[in-house]
Amino acid sequence: MRSTTSSTSVRSGRLIGMRRRINLLAVLAAVLSTVLFLVPLGYLTAQYLLADERDELIRVADTLAVSISAELSRGDTPAELPSPDDDVVAGLYDPTGDRIAGSGPSQGGAVVRRALGGSEADVELAGDLVVAVPVTDGARVTGVVRAASDYAVVRVQIAQTWAVMAGLAALAVAITWLLARRQGRRLAAPLEDLAHTATRIGDGDFAVRTSPSGIAEIDAAGAAFNTTAQRIGDLVSRERAFSGYASHQLRTPLTGLRLGLEIALHGPPALQQDALARALSSADRLERTIAELLALARDSSPRGEVLDIGSVVDDLTEERRPAVQMAGRTLNLHLEDDLPTSHVAAAAARQILAVLLDNAIAHGRGDIGVAVRSSVGALAVDVVDEGEYRGDLSAVFSRHDYSDRGHGIGLPLARSLAEAEGGRLSLASSAPTTFTLLLPTTDDPVETAPSAVDDHVPSGNSSR
């Protein structure tokens, strides 16, 4: 028990480790793809925000340059230089680079000097983003409009954008983790069920089966596993039943062999030859019974061969006839003509009918009749004696039925053999006691049909 629990814990730990690896790999893949996507996207976003701010400064500077160009052409200096944007600081500089209106440093510096050359200029200073636009009168530069904004504002926008992107990336990774966790459970659950089923089968529970998971590959493995478990269960059941069935079936030939040897040992010389012959016959019967029981227990009896039911019942009645005669009774056999063909294993049919005959000899009364006839979709064999079954009819095939007629392990196992071959064994009548064996003539299980024993097995003498 300790080793089983330990192995179960190990398998559970491995499956949990598999789920963790699935989660880890999925999260790592999500993080890697997110990083590879976000790094260039973040860089492009920062460049876009910088370009947008620069375009805004150029728009403001162009607007101011257009509005004051006429005044500068007349030689007038604007009294003030209003900025159309509160975040932009604008100043007007003369051709010498000195500020003459607006706000900004008194000397325009390099950016203003480049603009005085007739082209727009922009530069990022320590804390400002600066754009300079020349004011022209034809080909002559009459001044420069300098527009500047705090670069910290752009950095805040970039940081906010990056924060939103990082939040979305974290959300994507979290969703990936949740989906991977769910998928990991979905993949591991049927494997856990498979491992649990294997453990229970290892403990001897061959009736357990795996459940479908909806995953084709795992369901295919589970179906193959269930088929294997079914075959192993059938084989183990047959092997387990063999000991009890063998003890029942071997008792009669062993008793006959012992009696024959005792007569040969202690009897008069005139009877020794006959006693030895009977002992040899019992030994042959014992050997054949053992071989058939082993074949049935291992499910290795021939399949697909046509059952010669006449030969089977003929051999069985001949073997039991001496015992019946010693009891002062008669054993009669009746075979119909044109019997249907059956492919039931001869060993199974022989053992079932042996149980029925031994039961009638040991526990029945009066003459014994065996009739082989055709039935609805089946080959029927009736074994009838003149006794009366007074026990519980529903318990006649119970393994623990020890009634006044003494039925024990033979009848339950005979029924199980019949059902294993696709047939049916039933108590057709309790007075007279009549057991009917229906053997299939097709691949479909036979249907239980009313027995017509009284029409086929006379209670008196009947010829073969």
XYZ file of C-alpha atoms in Angstrom:
464
model
C 0.000 0.000 0.000
C 2.826 2.351 0.850
C 4.590 1.732 -2.470
C 1.331 2.249 -4.399
C 0.698 5.525 -2.605
C 4.276 6.579 -3.222
C 4.089 5.789 -6.954
C 0.772 7.643 -7.206
C 2.339 10.680 -5.516
C 5.295 10.543 -7.901
C 3.004 10.425 -10.943
C 0.878 13.274 -9.574
C 4.030 15.298 -8.936
C 5.217 14.697 -12.485
C 1.890 15.772 -13.946
C 1.882 18.904 -11.782
C 5.417 19.589 -13.009
C 4.170 19.170 -16.579
C 1.442 21.768 -15.999
C 4.006 24.151 -14.562
C 6.284 23.667 -17.552
C 3.387 24.365 -19.918
C 2.557 27.542 -17.989
C 6.206 28.637 -17.884
C 6.797 28.047 -21.588
C 3.612 29.879 -22.548
C 4.470 32.857 -20.327
C 8.057 32.976 -21.618
C 6.797 32.910 -25.202
C 4.344 35.717 -24.425
C 7.036 37.818 -22.692
C 9.511 37.295 -25.533
C 7.026 38.190 -28.245
C 5.797 41.182 -26.243
C 9.329 42.506 -25.690
C 10.252 42.048 -29.349
C 7.132 43.958 -30.289
C 7.178 46.667 -27.614
C 10.829 47.773 -27.881
C 10.622 49.007 -31.492
C 7.059 50.184 -30.932
C 8.162 52.213 -27.892
C 11.010 53.757 -29.847
C 8.716 54.658 -32.754
C 6.163 56.072 -30.333
C 8.792 58.335 -28.720
C 9.952 59.540 -32.130
C 6.374 60.169 -33.163
C 5.683 62.296 -30.072
C 8.897 64.291 -30.609
C 8.035 64.865 -34.275
C 4.515 65.882 -33.331
C 5.832 68.438 -30.828
C 8.333 69.766 -33.400
C 5.555 70.117 -36.002
C 3.488 72.022 -33.436
C 6.380 74.429 -32.788
C 6.916 74.932 -36.538
C 3.197 75.664 -36.983
C 3.268 78.252 -34.195
C 6.466 79.863 -35.533
C 5.138 79.977 -39.118
C 1.919 81.544 -37.962
C 3.795 84.278 -36.085
C 6.204 84.850 -38.965
C 3.333 85.401 -41.394
C 1.513 87.736 -39.007
C 4.523 90.055 -38.434
C 6.228 89.920 -41.829
C 4.379 93.016 -43.063
C 5.410 95.101 -40.045
C 9.057 94.060 -40.319
C 9.014 94.935 -44.033
C 7.947 98.510 -43.144
C 10.714 98.672 -40.529
C 8.291 98.543 -37.588
C 8.899 96.384 -34.520
C 5.829 94.600 -33.076
C 4.953 95.792 -29.635
C 4.247 92.214 -28.500
C 4.512 88.703 -29.877
C 1.550 86.644 -28.687
C 1.873 82.884 -28.788
C -1.159 80.922 -29.984
C -0.204 78.055 -27.650
C 0.212 78.475 -23.886
C 2.906 75.759 -23.772
C 5.051 77.531 -26.393
C 7.445 80.409 -25.636
C 7.954 82.614 -28.732
C 10.428 85.438 -29.401
C 11.333 87.694 -32.337
C 14.962 88.264 -33.229
C 16.494 90.823 -35.583
C 19.099 90.030 -38.253
C 21.871 90.512 -35.682
C 20.464 87.772 -33.443
C 19.148 90.039 -30.662
C 15.656 89.536 -29.229
C 13.425 92.524 -30.048
C 10.016 91.144 -28.987
C 8.407 88.261 -27.176
C 10.096 85.915 -24.715
C 13.255 83.906 -24.805
C 17.002 84.436 -24.336
C 18.375 87.854 -25.301
C 20.708 86.232 -27.820
C 19.195 83.699 -30.146
C 22.318 81.593 -30.418
C 23.193 79.057 -33.048
C 19.613 78.083 -33.864
C 18.691 81.670 -34.714
C 21.880 82.166 -36.732
C 21.032 79.104 -38.854
C 17.548 80.473 -39.456
C 19.028 83.810 -40.521
C 20.627 81.881 -43.355
C 17.135 81.432 -44.778
C 16.110 77.891 -43.613
C 14.110 76.521 -40.718
C 16.210 75.240 -37.835
C 15.345 73.148 -34.811
C 17.427 71.932 -31.930
C 16.873 70.124 -28.630
C 18.498 72.057 -25.822
C 19.020 70.950 -22.225
C 15.381 71.277 -21.226
C 13.689 72.779 -24.284
C 12.799 71.847 -27.805
C 13.530 74.928 -30.006
C 12.451 75.803 -33.563
C 13.530 78.931 -35.483
C 11.697 80.192 -38.604
C 12.998 83.099 -40.699
C 10.736 86.078 -41.513
C 11.410 87.139 -45.113
C 10.603 90.032 -47.420
C 11.207 88.547 -50.790
C 14.731 87.173 -50.700
C 15.706 89.306 -47.694
C 15.534 87.928 -44.126
C 14.040 90.610 -41.901
C 13.939 88.613 -38.667
C 13.636 85.216 -37.003
C 10.785 83.817 -34.923
C 12.037 81.457 -32.226
C 9.519 79.038 -30.647
C 10.400 76.753 -27.722
C 8.546 74.274 -25.494
C 9.490 72.414 -22.341
C 10.908 69.013 -23.336
C 9.784 67.607 -19.966
C 6.191 67.737 -21.216
C 7.137 65.505 -24.149
C 8.987 63.139 -21.839
C 5.889 62.866 -19.633
C 3.778 62.019 -22.690
C 6.322 59.427 -23.763
C 6.437 57.954 -20.250
C 2.650 57.824 -20.042
C 2.439 56.127 -23.414
C 5.108 53.634 -22.429
C 3.273 52.960 -19.144
C 0.046 52.226 -21.025
C 1.923 49.911 -23.391
C 3.619 48.162 -20.457
C 0.246 47.732 -18.748
C -1.277 46.231 -21.879
C 1.764 43.956 -22.206
C 1.375 42.821 -18.592
C -2.323 42.207 -19.200
C -1.495 40.161 -22.295
C 1.041 38.098 -20.333
C -1.480 37.590 -17.510
C -4.167 36.454 -19.979
C -1.624 34.153 -21.597
C -0.799 32.697 -18.179
C -4.462 32.111 -17.404
C -5.075 30.480 -20.781
C -1.912 28.369 -20.420
C -2.988 27.321 -16.937
C -6.406 26.321 -18.223
C -4.939 24.502 -21.209
C -2.374 22.821 -18.968
C -5.158 21.510 -16.729
C -7.102 20.407 -19.800
C -4.097 18.504 -21.111
C -2.971 17.125 -17.760
C -6.403 16.082 -16.448
C -6.911 13.202 -18.921
C -3.305 12.114 -18.344
C -3.934 12.169 -14.597
C -7.082 10.104 -15.195
C -5.042 7.709 -17.316
C -2.381 7.401 -14.597
C -5.050 6.920 -11.914
C -6.742 4.249 -14.024
C -3.419 2.484 -14.528
C -2.851 2.531 -10.768
C -6.260 1.027 -10.062
C -5.710 -1.643 -12.691
C -2.370 -2.371 -11.068
C -4.273 -2.812 -7.800
C -6.555 -5.382 -9.442
C -9.573 -3.245 -10.384
C -10.013 -4.208 -14.038
C -13.486 -2.667 -14.333
C -12.186 0.913 -14.191
C -12.150 2.857 -17.462
C -10.830 6.208 -18.653
C -13.269 8.988 -19.521
C -13.270 10.847 -22.860
C -11.490 14.201 -22.710
C -12.310 15.738 -26.066
C -8.639 15.620 -27.090
C -8.389 13.206 -30.017
C -4.854 12.005 -29.364
C -5.389 11.369 -25.653
C -8.800 9.784 -26.280
C -7.190 7.401 -28.790
C -4.635 6.385 -26.160
C -7.422 6.039 -23.579
C -9.496 3.854 -25.907
C -6.507 1.581 -26.511
C -5.895 1.516 -22.754
C -9.531 0.579 -22.064
C -9.358 -2.209 -24.624
C -6.203 -3.539 -23.024
C -7.747 -3.320 -19.558
C -10.823 -5.180 -20.805
C -8.710 -7.977 -22.258
C -6.551 -8.216 -19.135
C -9.673 -8.215 -16.949
C -11.235 -10.984 -19.000
C -8.041 -13.015 -18.864
C -7.651 -12.565 -15.098
C -11.316 -13.397 -14.540
C -10.910 -16.588 -16.517
C -7.767 -17.500 -14.612
C -9.456 -16.796 -11.272
C -12.476 -18.865 -12.236
C -10.287 -21.732 -13.383
C -9.411 -22.990 -9.890
C -13.023 -23.228 -8.723
C -14.284 -24.508 -12.069
C -11.492 -27.046 -12.359
C -12.118 -28.427 -8.887
C -15.754 -28.964 -9.812
C -15.151 -30.439 -13.245
C -12.236 -32.641 -12.244
C -13.976 -34.185 -9.248
C -15.970 -36.719 -11.307
C -13.100 -38.088 -13.445
C -10.830 -38.161 -10.394
C -13.436 -40.141 -8.460
C -13.827 -42.565 -11.342
C -10.066 -42.935 -11.645
C -9.720 -43.615 -7.923
C -12.519 -46.178 -7.885
C -11.058 -47.956 -10.889
C -7.627 -48.137 -9.299
C -9.056 -49.362 -5.981
C -10.977 -52.124 -7.778
C -7.886 -53.061 -9.729
C -5.847 -53.134 -6.518
C -8.234 -54.965 -4.210
C -10.761 -56.576 -6.529
C -10.744 -60.114 -7.880
C -8.564 -60.808 -10.921
C -11.600 -61.181 -13.137
C -12.519 -57.509 -12.594
C -9.023 -56.050 -12.703
C -8.805 -55.838 -16.486
C -12.124 -54.013 -16.766
C -11.236 -51.768 -13.812
C -7.928 -50.804 -15.400
C -9.645 -50.037 -18.684
C -12.120 -47.763 -16.879
C -9.257 -46.132 -14.989
C -7.459 -45.419 -18.245
C -10.679 -44.013 -19.686
C -11.068 -41.787 -16.629
C -7.442 -40.672 -17.004
C -8.052 -39.770 -20.650
C -11.178 -37.908 -19.689
C -9.256 -36.108 -16.942
C -6.501 -35.103 -19.367
C -8.985 -33.806 -21.915
C -10.914 -31.898 -19.264
C -7.737 -30.222 -17.996
C -6.710 -29.253 -21.542
C -10.154 -27.810 -22.297
C -10.328 -25.904 -19.016
C -6.908 -24.376 -19.601
C -7.900 -23.393 -23.145
C -11.099 -21.772 -21.889
C -9.333 -20.039 -19.007
C -6.749 -18.554 -21.382
C -9.270 -17.881 -24.155
C -7.148 -19.917 -26.545
C -9.753 -22.378 -27.771
C -10.147 -22.566 -31.583
C -12.363 -19.888 -33.110
C -14.402 -20.052 -36.278
C -14.635 -23.850 -36.441
C -18.043 -25.435 -36.968
C -19.332 -27.057 -33.788
C -20.045 -30.781 -34.206
C -22.739 -30.828 -31.536
C -23.716 -34.413 -32.309
C -20.195 -35.670 -31.603
C -19.995 -33.625 -28.398
C -23.249 -34.878 -26.875
C -22.558 -38.411 -28.079
C -19.183 -38.498 -26.308
C -20.625 -36.984 -23.139
C -23.549 -39.387 -22.925
C -21.301 -42.368 -23.533
C -18.959 -41.234 -20.761
C -21.814 -40.750 -18.285
C -23.882 -43.779 -19.281
C -22.093 -46.253 -16.932
C -22.686 -43.981 -13.930
C -26.341 -43.574 -14.908
C -26.797 -47.328 -15.288
C -25.161 -47.990 -11.910
C -27.818 -45.713 -10.386
C -30.564 -47.738 -12.078
C -31.507 -44.911 -14.398
C -31.618 -44.400 -18.158
C -29.865 -41.792 -20.307
C -31.593 -40.990 -23.598
C -30.333 -38.849 -26.491
C -32.390 -37.298 -29.283
C -30.950 -35.248 -32.195
C -33.091 -33.479 -34.756
C -32.201 -33.571 -38.423
C -30.900 -30.499 -40.282
C -29.555 -28.747 -37.198
C -28.344 -25.133 -37.660
C -24.619 -24.425 -37.799
C -22.878 -22.909 -34.778
C -19.290 -21.712 -34.333
C -19.170 -21.994 -30.546
C -15.926 -23.497 -29.220
C -16.358 -27.244 -28.759
C -14.496 -27.096 -25.426
C -16.997 -24.565 -24.052
C -20.015 -26.554 -25.243
C -18.533 -29.762 -23.825
C -17.906 -28.255 -20.375
C -21.349 -26.646 -20.186
C -23.132 -29.852 -21.087
C -20.855 -31.830 -18.749
C -22.007 -29.637 -15.872
C -25.661 -30.133 -16.816
C -25.308 -33.917 -17.132
C -23.320 -34.251 -13.885
C -25.914 -32.101 -12.150
C -28.763 -34.287 -13.445
C -26.911 -37.471 -12.414
C -25.973 -36.249 -8.945
C -29.077 -34.279 -7.991
C -31.851 -35.330 -10.376
C -34.269 -38.230 -10.334
C -35.526 -40.721 -12.850
C -34.449 -40.964 -16.430
C -32.277 -38.305 -18.048
C -32.947 -36.962 -21.523
C -30.720 -34.898 -23.806
C -32.321 -33.279 -26.862
C -30.564 -31.257 -29.552
C -32.915 -29.157 -31.658
C -33.160 -25.969 -33.642
C -34.655 -22.877 -32.038
C -35.324 -19.297 -33.088
C -31.927 -18.092 -34.301
C -30.127 -20.617 -32.130
C -29.055 -24.190 -31.632
C -30.787 -25.532 -28.501
C -29.711 -28.361 -26.205
C -32.138 -29.482 -23.466
C -31.065 -31.587 -20.470
C -34.063 -32.873 -18.519
C -34.605 -35.286 -15.645
C -37.761 -36.368 -13.814
C -36.976 -34.516 -10.628
C -38.415 -31.221 -9.413
C -36.480 -28.104 -8.495
C -38.009 -26.577 -5.351
C -35.484 -23.879 -4.596
C -35.460 -20.190 -5.459
C -35.630 -20.010 -9.246
C -33.858 -16.639 -9.282
C -30.915 -18.097 -7.348
C -30.384 -21.305 -9.300
C -27.344 -19.797 -11.036
C -26.057 -18.070 -7.908
C -22.551 -19.061 -6.885
C -23.721 -19.578 -3.279
C -26.870 -21.544 -4.014
C -26.701 -24.566 -1.701
C -30.314 -25.660 -1.877
C -31.825 -29.047 -1.301
C -30.828 -30.066 -4.824
C -27.208 -29.236 -4.058
C -26.428 -26.906 -6.986
C -23.043 -25.301 -6.337
C -20.330 -23.697 -8.415
C -20.979 -25.647 -11.635
C -24.172 -23.995 -12.859
C -23.012 -20.366 -12.367
C -19.816 -21.036 -14.245
C -21.652 -22.962 -16.957
C -23.856 -19.930 -17.495
C -20.817 -17.637 -17.613
C -19.221 -19.909 -20.224
C -22.404 -19.831 -22.297
C -22.609 -16.036 -22.121
C -18.916 -15.740 -23.015
C -19.689 -17.634 -26.221
C -22.691 -15.405 -26.970
C -25.203 -18.024 -25.828
C -27.653 -18.414 -22.984
C -28.231 -21.026 -20.269
C -31.514 -21.033 -18.369
C -33.736 -23.184 -16.196
C -36.567 -23.707 -18.658
C -38.738 -25.793 -16.327
C -38.640 -26.691 -12.657
C -40.903 -29.757 -12.958
C -39.523 -31.770 -14.593
C -36.191 -30.086 -14.098
C -35.097 -28.839 -17.528
C -32.054 -26.798 -18.394
C -31.859 -25.292 -21.886
C -28.619 -24.204 -23.556
C -29.006 -21.848 -26.528
C -25.956 -21.525 -28.778
C -25.741 -18.738 -31.374
C -25.874 -19.541 -35.046
C -24.981 -15.941 -36.039
C -22.689 -13.264 -34.628
C -25.565 -11.783 -32.635
C -26.346 -13.008 -29.111
C -29.242 -15.395 -29.034
C -32.618 -14.481 -27.654
C -34.121 -16.583 -24.927
C -36.973 -18.529 -26.459
C -39.551 -20.670 -24.691
C -38.317 -24.213 -24.331
C -40.170 -26.994 -26.074
C -38.552 -29.782 -24.100
C -41.719 -31.710 -23.614
C -42.066 -31.964 -27.379
C -38.496 -33.142 -27.932
C -37.371 -35.163 -24.892
C -39.675 -37.944 -23.832
C -39.536 -38.994 -20.250
C -39.271 -42.606 -21.176
C -36.973 -44.357 -23.575
C -35.890 -42.643 -26.754
C -33.578 -43.770 -29.478
C -30.695 -41.797 -30.892
